Short mmCIF file of N, CA, C and O in Angstrom, two decimals:
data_model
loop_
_atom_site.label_atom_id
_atom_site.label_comp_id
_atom_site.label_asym_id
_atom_site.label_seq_id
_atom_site.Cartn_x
_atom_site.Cartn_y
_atom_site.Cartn_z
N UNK A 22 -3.74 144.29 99.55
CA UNK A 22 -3.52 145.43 100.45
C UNK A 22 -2.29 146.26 100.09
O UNK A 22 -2.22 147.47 100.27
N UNK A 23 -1.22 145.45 99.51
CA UNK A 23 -0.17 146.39 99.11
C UNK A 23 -0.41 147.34 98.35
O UNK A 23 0.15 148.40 98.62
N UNK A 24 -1.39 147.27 97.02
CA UNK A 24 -1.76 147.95 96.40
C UNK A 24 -2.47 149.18 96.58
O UNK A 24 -2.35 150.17 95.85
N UNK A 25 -3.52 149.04 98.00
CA UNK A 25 -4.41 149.92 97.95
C UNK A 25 -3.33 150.80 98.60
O UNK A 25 -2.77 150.48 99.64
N UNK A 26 -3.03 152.12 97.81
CA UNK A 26 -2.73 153.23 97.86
C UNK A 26 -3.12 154.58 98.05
O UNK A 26 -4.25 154.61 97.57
N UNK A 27 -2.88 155.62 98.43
CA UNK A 27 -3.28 157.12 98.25
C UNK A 27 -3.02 157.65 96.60
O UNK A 27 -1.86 157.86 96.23
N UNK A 28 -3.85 157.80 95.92
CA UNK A 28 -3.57 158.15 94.54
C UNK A 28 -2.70 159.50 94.42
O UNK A 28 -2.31 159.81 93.29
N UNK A 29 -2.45 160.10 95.21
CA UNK A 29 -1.36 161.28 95.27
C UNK A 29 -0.07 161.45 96.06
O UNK A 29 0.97 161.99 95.67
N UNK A 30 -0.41 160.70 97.66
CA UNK A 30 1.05 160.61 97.84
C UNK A 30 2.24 159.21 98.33
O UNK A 30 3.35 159.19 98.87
N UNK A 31 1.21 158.08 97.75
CA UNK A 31 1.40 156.78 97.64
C UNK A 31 1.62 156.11 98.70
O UNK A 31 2.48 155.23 98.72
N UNK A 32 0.69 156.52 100.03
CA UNK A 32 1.01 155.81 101.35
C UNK A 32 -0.49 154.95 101.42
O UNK A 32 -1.68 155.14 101.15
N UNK A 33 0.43 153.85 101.97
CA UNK A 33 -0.71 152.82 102.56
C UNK A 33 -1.60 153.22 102.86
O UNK A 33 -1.65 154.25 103.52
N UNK A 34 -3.00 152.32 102.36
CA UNK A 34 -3.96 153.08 103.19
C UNK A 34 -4.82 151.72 103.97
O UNK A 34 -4.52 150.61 103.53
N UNK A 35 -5.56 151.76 104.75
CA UNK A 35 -6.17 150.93 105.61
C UNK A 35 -7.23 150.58 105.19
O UNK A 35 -8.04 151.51 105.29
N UNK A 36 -7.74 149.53 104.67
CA UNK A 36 -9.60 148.62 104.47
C UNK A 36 -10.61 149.67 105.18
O UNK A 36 -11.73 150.05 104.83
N UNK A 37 -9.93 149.93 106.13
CA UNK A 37 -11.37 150.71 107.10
C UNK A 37 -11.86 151.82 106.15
O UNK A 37 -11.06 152.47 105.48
N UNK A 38 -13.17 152.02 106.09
CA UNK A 38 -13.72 153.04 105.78
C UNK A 38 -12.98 154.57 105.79
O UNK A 38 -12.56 155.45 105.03
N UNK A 39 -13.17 154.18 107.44
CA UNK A 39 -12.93 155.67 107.71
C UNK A 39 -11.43 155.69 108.04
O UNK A 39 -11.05 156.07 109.15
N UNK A 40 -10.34 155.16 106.82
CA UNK A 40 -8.95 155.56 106.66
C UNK A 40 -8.77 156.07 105.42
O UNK A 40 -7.67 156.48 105.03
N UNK A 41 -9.76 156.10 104.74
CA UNK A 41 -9.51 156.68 103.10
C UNK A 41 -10.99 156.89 102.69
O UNK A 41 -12.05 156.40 103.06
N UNK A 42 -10.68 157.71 101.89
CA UNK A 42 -11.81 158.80 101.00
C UNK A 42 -11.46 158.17 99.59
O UNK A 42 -10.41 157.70 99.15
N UNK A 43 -13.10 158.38 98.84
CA UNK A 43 -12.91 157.64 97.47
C UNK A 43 -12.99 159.29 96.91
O UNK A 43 -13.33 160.22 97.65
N UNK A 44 -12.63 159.44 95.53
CA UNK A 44 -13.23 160.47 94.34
C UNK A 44 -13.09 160.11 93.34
O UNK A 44 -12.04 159.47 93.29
N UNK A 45 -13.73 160.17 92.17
CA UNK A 45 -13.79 159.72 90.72
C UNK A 45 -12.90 158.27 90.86
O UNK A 45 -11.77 158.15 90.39
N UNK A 46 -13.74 156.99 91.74
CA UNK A 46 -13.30 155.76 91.52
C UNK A 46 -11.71 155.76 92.09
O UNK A 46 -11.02 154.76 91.88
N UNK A 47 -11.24 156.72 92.70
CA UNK A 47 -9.54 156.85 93.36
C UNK A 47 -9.46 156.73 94.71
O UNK A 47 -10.19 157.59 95.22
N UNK A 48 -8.89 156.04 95.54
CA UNK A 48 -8.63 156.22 96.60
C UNK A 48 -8.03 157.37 97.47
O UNK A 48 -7.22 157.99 96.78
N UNK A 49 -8.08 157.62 98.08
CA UNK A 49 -7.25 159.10 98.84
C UNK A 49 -7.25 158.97 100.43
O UNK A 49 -8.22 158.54 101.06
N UNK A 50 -5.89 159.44 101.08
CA UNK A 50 -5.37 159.33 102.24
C UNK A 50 -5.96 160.43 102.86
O UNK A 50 -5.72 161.41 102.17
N UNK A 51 -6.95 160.88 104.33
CA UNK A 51 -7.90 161.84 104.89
C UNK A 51 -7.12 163.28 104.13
O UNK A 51 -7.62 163.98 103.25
N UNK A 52 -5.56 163.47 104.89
CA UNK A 52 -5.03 164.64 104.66
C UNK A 52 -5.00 165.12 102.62
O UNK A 52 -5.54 166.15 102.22
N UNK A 53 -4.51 164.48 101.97
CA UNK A 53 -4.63 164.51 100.92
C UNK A 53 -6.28 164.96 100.03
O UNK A 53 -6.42 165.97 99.34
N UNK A 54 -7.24 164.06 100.26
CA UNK A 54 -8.43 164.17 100.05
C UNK A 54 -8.98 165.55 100.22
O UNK A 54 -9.71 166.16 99.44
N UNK A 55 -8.34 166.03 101.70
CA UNK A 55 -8.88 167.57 102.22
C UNK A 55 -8.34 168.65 101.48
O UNK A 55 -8.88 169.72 101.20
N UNK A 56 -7.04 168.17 101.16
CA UNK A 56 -5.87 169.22 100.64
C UNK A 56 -6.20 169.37 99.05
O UNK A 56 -5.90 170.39 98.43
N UNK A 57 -6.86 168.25 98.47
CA UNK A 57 -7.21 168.29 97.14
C UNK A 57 -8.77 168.72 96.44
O UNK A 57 -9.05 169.19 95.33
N UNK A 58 -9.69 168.29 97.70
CA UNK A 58 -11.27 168.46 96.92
C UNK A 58 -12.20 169.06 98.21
O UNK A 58 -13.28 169.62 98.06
N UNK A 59 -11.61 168.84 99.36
CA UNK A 59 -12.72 169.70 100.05
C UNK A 59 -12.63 171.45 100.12
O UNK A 59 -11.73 172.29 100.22
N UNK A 60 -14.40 171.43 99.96
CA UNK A 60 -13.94 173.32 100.00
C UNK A 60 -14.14 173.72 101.18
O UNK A 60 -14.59 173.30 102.25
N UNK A 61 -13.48 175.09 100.49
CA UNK A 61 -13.21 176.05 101.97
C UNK A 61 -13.93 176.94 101.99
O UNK A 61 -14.35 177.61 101.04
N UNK A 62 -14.25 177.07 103.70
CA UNK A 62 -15.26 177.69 104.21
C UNK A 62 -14.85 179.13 103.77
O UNK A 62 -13.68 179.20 103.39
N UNK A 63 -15.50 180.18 103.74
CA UNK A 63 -15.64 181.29 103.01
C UNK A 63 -15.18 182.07 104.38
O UNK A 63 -14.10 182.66 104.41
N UNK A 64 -16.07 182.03 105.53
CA UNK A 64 -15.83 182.75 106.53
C UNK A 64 -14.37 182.34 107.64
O UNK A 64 -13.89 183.10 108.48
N UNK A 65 -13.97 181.15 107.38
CA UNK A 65 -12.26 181.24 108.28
C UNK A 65 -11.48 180.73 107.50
O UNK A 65 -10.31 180.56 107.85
N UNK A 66 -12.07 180.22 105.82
CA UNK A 66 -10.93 179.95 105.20
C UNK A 66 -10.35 178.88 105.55
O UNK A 66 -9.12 178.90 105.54
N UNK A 67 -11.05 177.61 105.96
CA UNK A 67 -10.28 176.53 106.63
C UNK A 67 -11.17 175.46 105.77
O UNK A 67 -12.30 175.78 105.38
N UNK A 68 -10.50 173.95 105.43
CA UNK A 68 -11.53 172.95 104.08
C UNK A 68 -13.18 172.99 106.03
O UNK A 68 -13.36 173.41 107.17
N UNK A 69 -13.79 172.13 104.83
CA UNK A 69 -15.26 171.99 105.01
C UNK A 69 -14.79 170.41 104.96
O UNK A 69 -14.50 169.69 104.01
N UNK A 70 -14.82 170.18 106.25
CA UNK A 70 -14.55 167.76 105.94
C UNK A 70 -16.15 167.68 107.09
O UNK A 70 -16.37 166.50 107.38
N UNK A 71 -17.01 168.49 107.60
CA UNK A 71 -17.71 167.61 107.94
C UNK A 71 -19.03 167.31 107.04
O UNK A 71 -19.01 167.94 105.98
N UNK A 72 -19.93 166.66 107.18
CA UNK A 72 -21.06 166.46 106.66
C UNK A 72 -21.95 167.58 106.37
O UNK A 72 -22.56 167.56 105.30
N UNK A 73 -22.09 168.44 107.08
CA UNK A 73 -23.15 169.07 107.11
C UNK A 73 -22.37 170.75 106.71
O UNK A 73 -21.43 171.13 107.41
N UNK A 74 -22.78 171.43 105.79
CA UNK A 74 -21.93 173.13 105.21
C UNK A 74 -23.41 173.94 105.47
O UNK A 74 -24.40 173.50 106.06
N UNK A 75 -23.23 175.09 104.93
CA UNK A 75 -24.12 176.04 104.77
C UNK A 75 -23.52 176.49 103.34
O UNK A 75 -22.32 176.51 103.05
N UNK A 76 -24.69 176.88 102.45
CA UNK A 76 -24.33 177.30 100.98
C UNK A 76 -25.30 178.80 101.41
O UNK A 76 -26.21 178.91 102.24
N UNK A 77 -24.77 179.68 100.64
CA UNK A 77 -25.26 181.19 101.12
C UNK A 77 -24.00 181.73 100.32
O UNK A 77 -22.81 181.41 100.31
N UNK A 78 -24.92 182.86 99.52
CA UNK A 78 -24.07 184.03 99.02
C UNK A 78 -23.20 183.57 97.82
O UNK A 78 -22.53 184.30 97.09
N UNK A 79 -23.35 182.24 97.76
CA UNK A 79 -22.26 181.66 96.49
C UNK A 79 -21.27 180.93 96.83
O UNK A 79 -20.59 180.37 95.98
N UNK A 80 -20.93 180.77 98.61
CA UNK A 80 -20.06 180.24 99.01
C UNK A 80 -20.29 179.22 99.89
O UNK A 80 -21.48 179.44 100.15
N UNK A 81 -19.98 178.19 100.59
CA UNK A 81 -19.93 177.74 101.48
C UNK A 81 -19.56 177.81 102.80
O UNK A 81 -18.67 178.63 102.96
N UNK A 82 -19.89 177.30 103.72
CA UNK A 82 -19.54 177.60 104.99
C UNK A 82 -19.53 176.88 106.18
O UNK A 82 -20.45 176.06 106.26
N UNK A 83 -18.59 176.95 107.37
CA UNK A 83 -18.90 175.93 108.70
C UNK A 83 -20.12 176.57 108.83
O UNK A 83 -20.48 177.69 108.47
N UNK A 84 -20.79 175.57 109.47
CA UNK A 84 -22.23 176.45 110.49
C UNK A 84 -22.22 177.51 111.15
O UNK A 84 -22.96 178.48 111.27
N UNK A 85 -20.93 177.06 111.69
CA UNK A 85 -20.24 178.12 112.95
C UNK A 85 -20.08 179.56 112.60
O UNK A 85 -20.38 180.54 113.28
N UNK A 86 -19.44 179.48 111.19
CA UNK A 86 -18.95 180.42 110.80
C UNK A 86 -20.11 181.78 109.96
O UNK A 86 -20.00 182.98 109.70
N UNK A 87 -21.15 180.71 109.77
CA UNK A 87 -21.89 181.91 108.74
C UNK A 87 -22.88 182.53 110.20
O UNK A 87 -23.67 182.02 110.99
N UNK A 88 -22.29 183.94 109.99
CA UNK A 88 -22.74 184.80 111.54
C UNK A 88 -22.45 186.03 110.87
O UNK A 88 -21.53 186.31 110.11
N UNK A 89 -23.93 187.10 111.51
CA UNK A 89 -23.77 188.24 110.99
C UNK A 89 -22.01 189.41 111.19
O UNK A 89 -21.26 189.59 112.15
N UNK A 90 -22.01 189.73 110.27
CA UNK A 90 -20.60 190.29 110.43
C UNK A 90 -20.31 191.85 111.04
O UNK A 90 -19.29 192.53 110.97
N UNK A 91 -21.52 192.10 111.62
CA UNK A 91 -21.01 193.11 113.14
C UNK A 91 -21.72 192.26 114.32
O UNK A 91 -21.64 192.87 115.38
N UNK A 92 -22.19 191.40 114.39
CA UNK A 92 -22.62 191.12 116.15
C UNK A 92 -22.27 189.65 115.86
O UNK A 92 -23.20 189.06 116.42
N UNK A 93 -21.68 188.94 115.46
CA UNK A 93 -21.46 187.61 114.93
C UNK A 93 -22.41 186.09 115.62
O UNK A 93 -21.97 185.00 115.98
N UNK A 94 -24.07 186.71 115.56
CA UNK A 94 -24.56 186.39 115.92
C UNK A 94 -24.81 184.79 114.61
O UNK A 94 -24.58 185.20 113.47
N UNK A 95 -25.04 183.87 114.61
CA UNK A 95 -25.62 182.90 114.27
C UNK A 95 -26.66 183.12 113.35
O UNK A 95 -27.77 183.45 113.77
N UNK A 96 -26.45 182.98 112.11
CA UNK A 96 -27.63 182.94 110.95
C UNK A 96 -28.48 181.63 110.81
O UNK A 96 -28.04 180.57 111.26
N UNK A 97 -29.47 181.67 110.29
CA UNK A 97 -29.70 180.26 110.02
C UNK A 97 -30.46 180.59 109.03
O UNK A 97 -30.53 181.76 108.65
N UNK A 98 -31.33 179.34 108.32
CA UNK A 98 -32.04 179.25 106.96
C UNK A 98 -33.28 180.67 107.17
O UNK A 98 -34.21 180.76 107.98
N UNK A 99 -33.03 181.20 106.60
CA UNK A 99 -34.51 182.60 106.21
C UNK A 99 -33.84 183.29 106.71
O UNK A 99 -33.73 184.10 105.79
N UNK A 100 -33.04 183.82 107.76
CA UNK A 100 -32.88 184.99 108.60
C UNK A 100 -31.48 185.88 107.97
O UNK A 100 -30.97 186.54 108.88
N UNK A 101 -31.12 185.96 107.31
CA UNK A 101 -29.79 186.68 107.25
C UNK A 101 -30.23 187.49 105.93
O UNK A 101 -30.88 186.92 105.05
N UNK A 102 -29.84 188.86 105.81
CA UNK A 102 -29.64 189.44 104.95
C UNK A 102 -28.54 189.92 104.44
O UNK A 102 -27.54 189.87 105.15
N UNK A 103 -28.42 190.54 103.00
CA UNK A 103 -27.00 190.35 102.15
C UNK A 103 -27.01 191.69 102.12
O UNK A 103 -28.00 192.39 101.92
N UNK A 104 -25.15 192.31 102.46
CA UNK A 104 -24.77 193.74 102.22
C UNK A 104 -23.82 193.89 101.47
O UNK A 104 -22.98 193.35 102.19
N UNK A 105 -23.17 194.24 100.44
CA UNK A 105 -22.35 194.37 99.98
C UNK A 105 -21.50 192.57 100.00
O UNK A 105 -20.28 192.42 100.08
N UNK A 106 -22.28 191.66 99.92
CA UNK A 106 -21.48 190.01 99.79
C UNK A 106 -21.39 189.48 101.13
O UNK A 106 -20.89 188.43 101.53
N UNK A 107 -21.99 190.43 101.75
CA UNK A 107 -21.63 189.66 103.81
C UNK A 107 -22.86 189.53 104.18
O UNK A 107 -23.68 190.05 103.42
N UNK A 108 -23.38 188.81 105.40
CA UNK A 108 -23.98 188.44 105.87
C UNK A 108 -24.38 188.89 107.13
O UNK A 108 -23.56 188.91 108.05
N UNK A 109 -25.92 189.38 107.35
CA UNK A 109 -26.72 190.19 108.15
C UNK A 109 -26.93 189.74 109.17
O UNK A 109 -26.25 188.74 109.38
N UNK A 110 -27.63 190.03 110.04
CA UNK A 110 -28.77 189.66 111.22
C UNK A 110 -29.71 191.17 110.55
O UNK A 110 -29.22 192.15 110.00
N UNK A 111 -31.04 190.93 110.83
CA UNK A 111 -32.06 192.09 110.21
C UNK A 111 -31.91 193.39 110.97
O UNK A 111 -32.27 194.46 110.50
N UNK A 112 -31.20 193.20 112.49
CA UNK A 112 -31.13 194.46 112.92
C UNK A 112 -30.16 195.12 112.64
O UNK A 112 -30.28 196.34 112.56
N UNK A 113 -28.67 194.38 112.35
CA UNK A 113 -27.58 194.78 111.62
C UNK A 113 -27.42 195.61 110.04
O UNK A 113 -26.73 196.53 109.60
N UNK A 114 -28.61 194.59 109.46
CA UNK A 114 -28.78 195.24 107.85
C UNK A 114 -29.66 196.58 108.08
O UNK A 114 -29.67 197.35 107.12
N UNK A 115 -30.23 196.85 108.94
CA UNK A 115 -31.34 197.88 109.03
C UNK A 115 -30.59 198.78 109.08
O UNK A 115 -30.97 199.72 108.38
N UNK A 116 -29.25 199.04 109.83
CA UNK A 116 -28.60 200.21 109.95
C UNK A 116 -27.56 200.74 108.96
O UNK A 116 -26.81 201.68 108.69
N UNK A 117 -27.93 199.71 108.64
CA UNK A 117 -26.88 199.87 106.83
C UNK A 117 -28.05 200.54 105.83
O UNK A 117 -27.83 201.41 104.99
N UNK A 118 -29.49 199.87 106.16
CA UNK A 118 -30.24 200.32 104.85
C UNK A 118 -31.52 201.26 105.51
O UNK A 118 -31.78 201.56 106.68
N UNK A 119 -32.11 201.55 104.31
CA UNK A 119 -33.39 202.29 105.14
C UNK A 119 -34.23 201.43 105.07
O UNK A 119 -34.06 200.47 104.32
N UNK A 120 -35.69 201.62 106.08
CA UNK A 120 -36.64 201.08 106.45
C UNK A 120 -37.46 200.74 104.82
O UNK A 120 -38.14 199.75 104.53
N UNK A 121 -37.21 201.61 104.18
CA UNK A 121 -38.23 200.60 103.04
C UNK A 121 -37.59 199.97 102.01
O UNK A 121 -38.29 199.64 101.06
N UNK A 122 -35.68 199.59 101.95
CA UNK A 122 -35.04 198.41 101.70
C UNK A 122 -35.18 197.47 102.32
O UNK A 122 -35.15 196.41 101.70
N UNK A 123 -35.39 197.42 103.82
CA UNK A 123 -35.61 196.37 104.56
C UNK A 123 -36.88 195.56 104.25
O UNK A 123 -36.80 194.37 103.96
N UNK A 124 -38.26 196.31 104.31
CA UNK A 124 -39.29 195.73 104.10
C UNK A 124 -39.20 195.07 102.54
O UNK A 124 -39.83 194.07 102.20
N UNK A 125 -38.51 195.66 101.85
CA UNK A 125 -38.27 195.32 100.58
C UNK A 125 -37.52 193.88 100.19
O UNK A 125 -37.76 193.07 99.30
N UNK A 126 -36.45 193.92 101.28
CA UNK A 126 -35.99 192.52 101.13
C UNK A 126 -36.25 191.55 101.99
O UNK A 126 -35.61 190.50 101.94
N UNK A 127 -37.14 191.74 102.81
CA UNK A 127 -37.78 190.58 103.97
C UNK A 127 -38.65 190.37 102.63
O UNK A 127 -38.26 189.31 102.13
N UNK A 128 -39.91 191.08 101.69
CA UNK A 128 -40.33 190.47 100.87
C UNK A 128 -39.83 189.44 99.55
O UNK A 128 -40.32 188.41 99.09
N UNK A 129 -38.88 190.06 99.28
CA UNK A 129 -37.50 189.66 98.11
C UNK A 129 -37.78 187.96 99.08
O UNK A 129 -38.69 187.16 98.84
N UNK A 130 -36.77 187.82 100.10
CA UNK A 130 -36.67 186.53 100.47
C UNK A 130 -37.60 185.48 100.49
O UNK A 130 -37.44 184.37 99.98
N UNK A 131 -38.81 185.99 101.27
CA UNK A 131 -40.38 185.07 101.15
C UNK A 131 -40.48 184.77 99.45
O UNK A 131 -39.96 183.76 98.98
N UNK A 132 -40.91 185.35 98.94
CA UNK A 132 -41.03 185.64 97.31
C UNK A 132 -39.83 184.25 96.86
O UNK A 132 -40.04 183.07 96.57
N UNK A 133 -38.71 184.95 96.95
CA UNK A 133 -37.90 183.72 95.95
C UNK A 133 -37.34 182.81 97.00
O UNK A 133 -36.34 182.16 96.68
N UNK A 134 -37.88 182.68 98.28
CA UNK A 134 -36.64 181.91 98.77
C UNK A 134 -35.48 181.94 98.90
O UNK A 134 -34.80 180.93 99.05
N UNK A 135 -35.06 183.02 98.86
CA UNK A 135 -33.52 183.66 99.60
C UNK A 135 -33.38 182.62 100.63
O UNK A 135 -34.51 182.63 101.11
N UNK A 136 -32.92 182.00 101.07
CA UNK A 136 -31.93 181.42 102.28
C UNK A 136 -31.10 180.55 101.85
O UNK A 136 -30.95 179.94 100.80
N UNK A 137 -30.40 180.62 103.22
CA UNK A 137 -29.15 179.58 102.90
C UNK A 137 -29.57 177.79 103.10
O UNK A 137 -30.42 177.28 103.83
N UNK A 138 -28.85 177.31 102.38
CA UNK A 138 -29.52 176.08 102.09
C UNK A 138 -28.42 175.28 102.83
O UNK A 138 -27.29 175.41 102.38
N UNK A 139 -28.62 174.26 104.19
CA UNK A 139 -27.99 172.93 104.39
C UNK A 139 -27.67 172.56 103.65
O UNK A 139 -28.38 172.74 102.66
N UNK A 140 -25.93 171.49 103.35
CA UNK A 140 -26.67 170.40 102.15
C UNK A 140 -25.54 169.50 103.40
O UNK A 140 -24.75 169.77 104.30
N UNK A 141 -26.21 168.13 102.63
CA UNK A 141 -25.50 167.55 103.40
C UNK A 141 -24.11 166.94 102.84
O UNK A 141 -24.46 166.47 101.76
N UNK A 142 -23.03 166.74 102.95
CA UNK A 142 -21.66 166.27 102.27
C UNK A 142 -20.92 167.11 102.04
O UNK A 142 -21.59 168.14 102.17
N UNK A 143 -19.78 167.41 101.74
CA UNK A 143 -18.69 168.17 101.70
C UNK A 143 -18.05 168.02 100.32
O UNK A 143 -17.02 168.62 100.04
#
């Protein structure tokens, strides 16, 4: 037990699971672990430590956080469209685009599967 350490800022760490984080075979202390490998959410800029992100647009995200960016309504998998790198609700993007970009990219999405993808882990 003396040994098991934080590989970065050399404090004890506890047997329990849930007192230390592994990465590449290393032990790591919660704060450290976060400060070193978890990413950050795109929309508040704060790490991503729970299980469950949203991937969209190239970035990651709290759940919470990926919401259209004038009515900050709640996106979820299929529904959000992309403006300039931000994130829609369809009635939001409509007023940005014209009616036959819209129909254009409700098809775009069906077609390739545009949505944001769950994943699970951080």
């Amino acid at each position: 037990p003396e040994h098991f350490l934080c590989q970065h800022c050399n404090k004890q760490l506890s047997e329990d699971p849930e007192g230390y984080h592994e990465h590449n075979d290393k032990s790591y202390c919660r704060p450290c672990y976060i400060e070193l490998f978890a990413p950050y959410c795109r929309g508040c800029n704060k790490p991503i430590v729970e299980k469950i992100c949203v991937t969209a647009l190239d970035s990651k995200w709290h759940p919470d956080c990926f919401v259209c960016r004038d009515c900050h309504c709640p996106l979820k998998t299929g529904n959000y469209f992309e403006f300039e790198g931000e994130p829609y609700c369809e009635e939001h993007y409509r007023c940005k685009m014209c009616p036959d970009c819209v129909k254009l990219r409700r098809a775009q999405n069906k077609y390739f599967g545009q949505s944001p993808q769950i994943k699970l882990g951080a």
